[in-house]
C-alpha angles and dihedrals in degrees: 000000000000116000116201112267094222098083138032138241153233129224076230087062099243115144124208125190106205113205114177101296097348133069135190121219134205145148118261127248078246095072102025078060091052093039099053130206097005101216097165130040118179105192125184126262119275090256098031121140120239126204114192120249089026127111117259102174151351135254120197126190131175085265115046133341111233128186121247112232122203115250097206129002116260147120119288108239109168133008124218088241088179094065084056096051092035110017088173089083090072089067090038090059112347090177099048122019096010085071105149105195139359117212151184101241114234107201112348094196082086088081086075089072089050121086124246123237083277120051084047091057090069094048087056093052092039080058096051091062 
């Protein structure tokens, strides 16, 4: 499985797109396939603070519930209210409308410590087995 070059990933398969001083977050296809039918997404507050590596939300399926961790530290500045009212847009397209946070980016340095398409890619396959 293929995962877009433009952003960068989590071992704990978030994905984050960087353009310029904001940033969009999302989970991958990766974990809305491991997780199953989403039917419950928590996302943070517009202004709240992220610190990355901590958990910001929550995503629920019918199989397990598993924390969202920030990708990169910034400044909510808009929710993806329509994953709340419909998550199963997160297994429909977990890269485009299943967006889950837009943020000011805090320091976006911290993308250095994030891994590229590739190097995800073998995460996901080292996982498979």
């Amino acid at each position: 499985m293929a995962q877009p070059t433009d952003r960068f990933y989590t071992k704990e398969h978030e994905w984050v797109k960087i353009d310029g001083a904001r940033a969009l977050i999302g989970i991958t296809e990766h974990a809305q396939n491991a997780l199953g039918d989403i039917v419950y997404v928590e996302l943070p507050k517009i202004g709240a603070s992220l610190e990355q590596g901590k958990p910001i939300g929550v995503v629920e399926s019918v199989k397990a519930v598993s924390d969202i961790f920030a990708p990169i530290s910034g400044t909510v500045t808009e929710v993806n209210s329509s994953v709340v009212d419909d998550p199963a847009k997160v297994n429909g397209d977990p890269f485009g409308d299943g967006w889950l946070v837009k943020i000011d980016v805090a320091d976006a340095g911290q993308s250095k410590q994030l891994l590229d398409a590739a190097a995800y890619d073998v995460v996901v396959q080292a996982e498979s087995h």
